[in-house]
Short mmCIF file of C-alpha atoms in Angstrom, two decimals:
data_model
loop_
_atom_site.label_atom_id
_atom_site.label_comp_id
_atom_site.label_asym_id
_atom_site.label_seq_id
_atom_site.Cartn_x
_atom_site.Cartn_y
_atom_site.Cartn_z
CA UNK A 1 27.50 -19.27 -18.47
CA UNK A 2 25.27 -19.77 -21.07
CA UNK A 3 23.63 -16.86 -22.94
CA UNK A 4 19.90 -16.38 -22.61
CA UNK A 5 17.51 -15.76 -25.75
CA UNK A 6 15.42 -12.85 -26.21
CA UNK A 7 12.17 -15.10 -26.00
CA UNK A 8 13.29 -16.56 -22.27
CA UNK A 9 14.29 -12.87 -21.11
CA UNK A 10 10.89 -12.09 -22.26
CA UNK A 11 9.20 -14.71 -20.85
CA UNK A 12 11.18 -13.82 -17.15
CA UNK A 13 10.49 -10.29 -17.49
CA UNK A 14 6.59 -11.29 -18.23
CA UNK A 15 6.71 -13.33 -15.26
CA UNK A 16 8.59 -11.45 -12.68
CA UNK A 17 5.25 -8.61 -14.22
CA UNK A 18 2.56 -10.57 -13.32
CA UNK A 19 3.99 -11.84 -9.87
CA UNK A 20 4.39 -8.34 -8.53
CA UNK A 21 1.66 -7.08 -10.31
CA UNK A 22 -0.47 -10.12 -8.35
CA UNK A 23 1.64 -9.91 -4.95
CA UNK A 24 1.13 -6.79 -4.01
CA UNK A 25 -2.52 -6.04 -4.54
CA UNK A 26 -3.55 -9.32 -2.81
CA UNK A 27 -1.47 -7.97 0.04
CA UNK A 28 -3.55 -4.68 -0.19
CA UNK A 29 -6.50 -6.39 -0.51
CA UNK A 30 -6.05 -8.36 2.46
CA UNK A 31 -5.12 -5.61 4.65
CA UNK A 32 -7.76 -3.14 4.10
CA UNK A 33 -10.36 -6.51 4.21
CA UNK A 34 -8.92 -6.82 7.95
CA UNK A 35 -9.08 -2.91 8.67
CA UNK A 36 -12.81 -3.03 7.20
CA UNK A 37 -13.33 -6.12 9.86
CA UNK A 38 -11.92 -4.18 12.77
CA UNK A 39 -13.79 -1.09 11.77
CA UNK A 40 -17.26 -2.48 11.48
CA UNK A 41 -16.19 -4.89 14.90
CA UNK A 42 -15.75 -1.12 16.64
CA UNK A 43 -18.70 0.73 14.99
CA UNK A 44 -21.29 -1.82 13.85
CA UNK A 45 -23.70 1.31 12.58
CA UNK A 46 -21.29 1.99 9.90
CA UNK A 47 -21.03 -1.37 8.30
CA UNK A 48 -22.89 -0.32 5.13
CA UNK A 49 -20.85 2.84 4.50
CA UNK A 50 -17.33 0.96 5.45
CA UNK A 51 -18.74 -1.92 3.70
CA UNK A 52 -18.87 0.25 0.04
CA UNK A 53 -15.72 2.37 0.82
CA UNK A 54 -13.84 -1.28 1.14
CA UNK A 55 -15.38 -2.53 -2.19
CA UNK A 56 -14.42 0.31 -3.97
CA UNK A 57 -10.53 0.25 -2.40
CA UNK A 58 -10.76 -3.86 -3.44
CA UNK A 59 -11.34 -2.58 -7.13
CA UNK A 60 -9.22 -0.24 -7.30
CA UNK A 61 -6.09 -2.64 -5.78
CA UNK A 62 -7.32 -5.44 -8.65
CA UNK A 63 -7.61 -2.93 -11.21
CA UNK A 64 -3.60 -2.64 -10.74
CA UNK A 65 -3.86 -6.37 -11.28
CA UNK A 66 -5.17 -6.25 -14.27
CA UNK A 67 -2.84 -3.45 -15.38
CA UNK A 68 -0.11 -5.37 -14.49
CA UNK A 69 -1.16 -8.38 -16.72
CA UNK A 70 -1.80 -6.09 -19.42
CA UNK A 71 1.79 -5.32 -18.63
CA UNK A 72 2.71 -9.20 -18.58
CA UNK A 73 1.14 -10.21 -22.02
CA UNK A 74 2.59 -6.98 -24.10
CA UNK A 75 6.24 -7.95 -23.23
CA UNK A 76 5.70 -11.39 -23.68
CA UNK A 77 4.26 -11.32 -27.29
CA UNK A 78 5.29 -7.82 -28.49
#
């Protein structure tokens, strides 16, 4: 088996990062877009206040995002 450089363990490491750094909040993202849906479908007098609390929760999920790339481009060149 051959042996792997540092650079290509980096560049896996940086990779297998950003993918579950990307994965998971689009997961999040899309759930609590389809539990905002169903909410405002069963209370339609809410929508504004559901509407903010879901924009803020969206944020928050891509603000792990960005962490993880953060994450993603410090292994890869440091």
């Amino acid at each position: 088996m051959p042996e792997l450089s540092p650079d290509v363990l980096k560049s896996f490491a940086a990779a297998a990062s950003i993918a579950a750094g990307a994965f998971m909040p689009a997961l999040a993202i899309g759930w609590l877009a389809g539990k905002a849906m169903e909410a405002i479908g069963r209370n339609p007098e809410a929508a504004p206040k559901i509407q903010t609390a879901m924009i803020l929760a969206i944020a928050f999920a891509e603000a792990i995002a960005i962490y993880a790339l953060v994450v993603a481009l410090i292994i890869k060149f440091v």
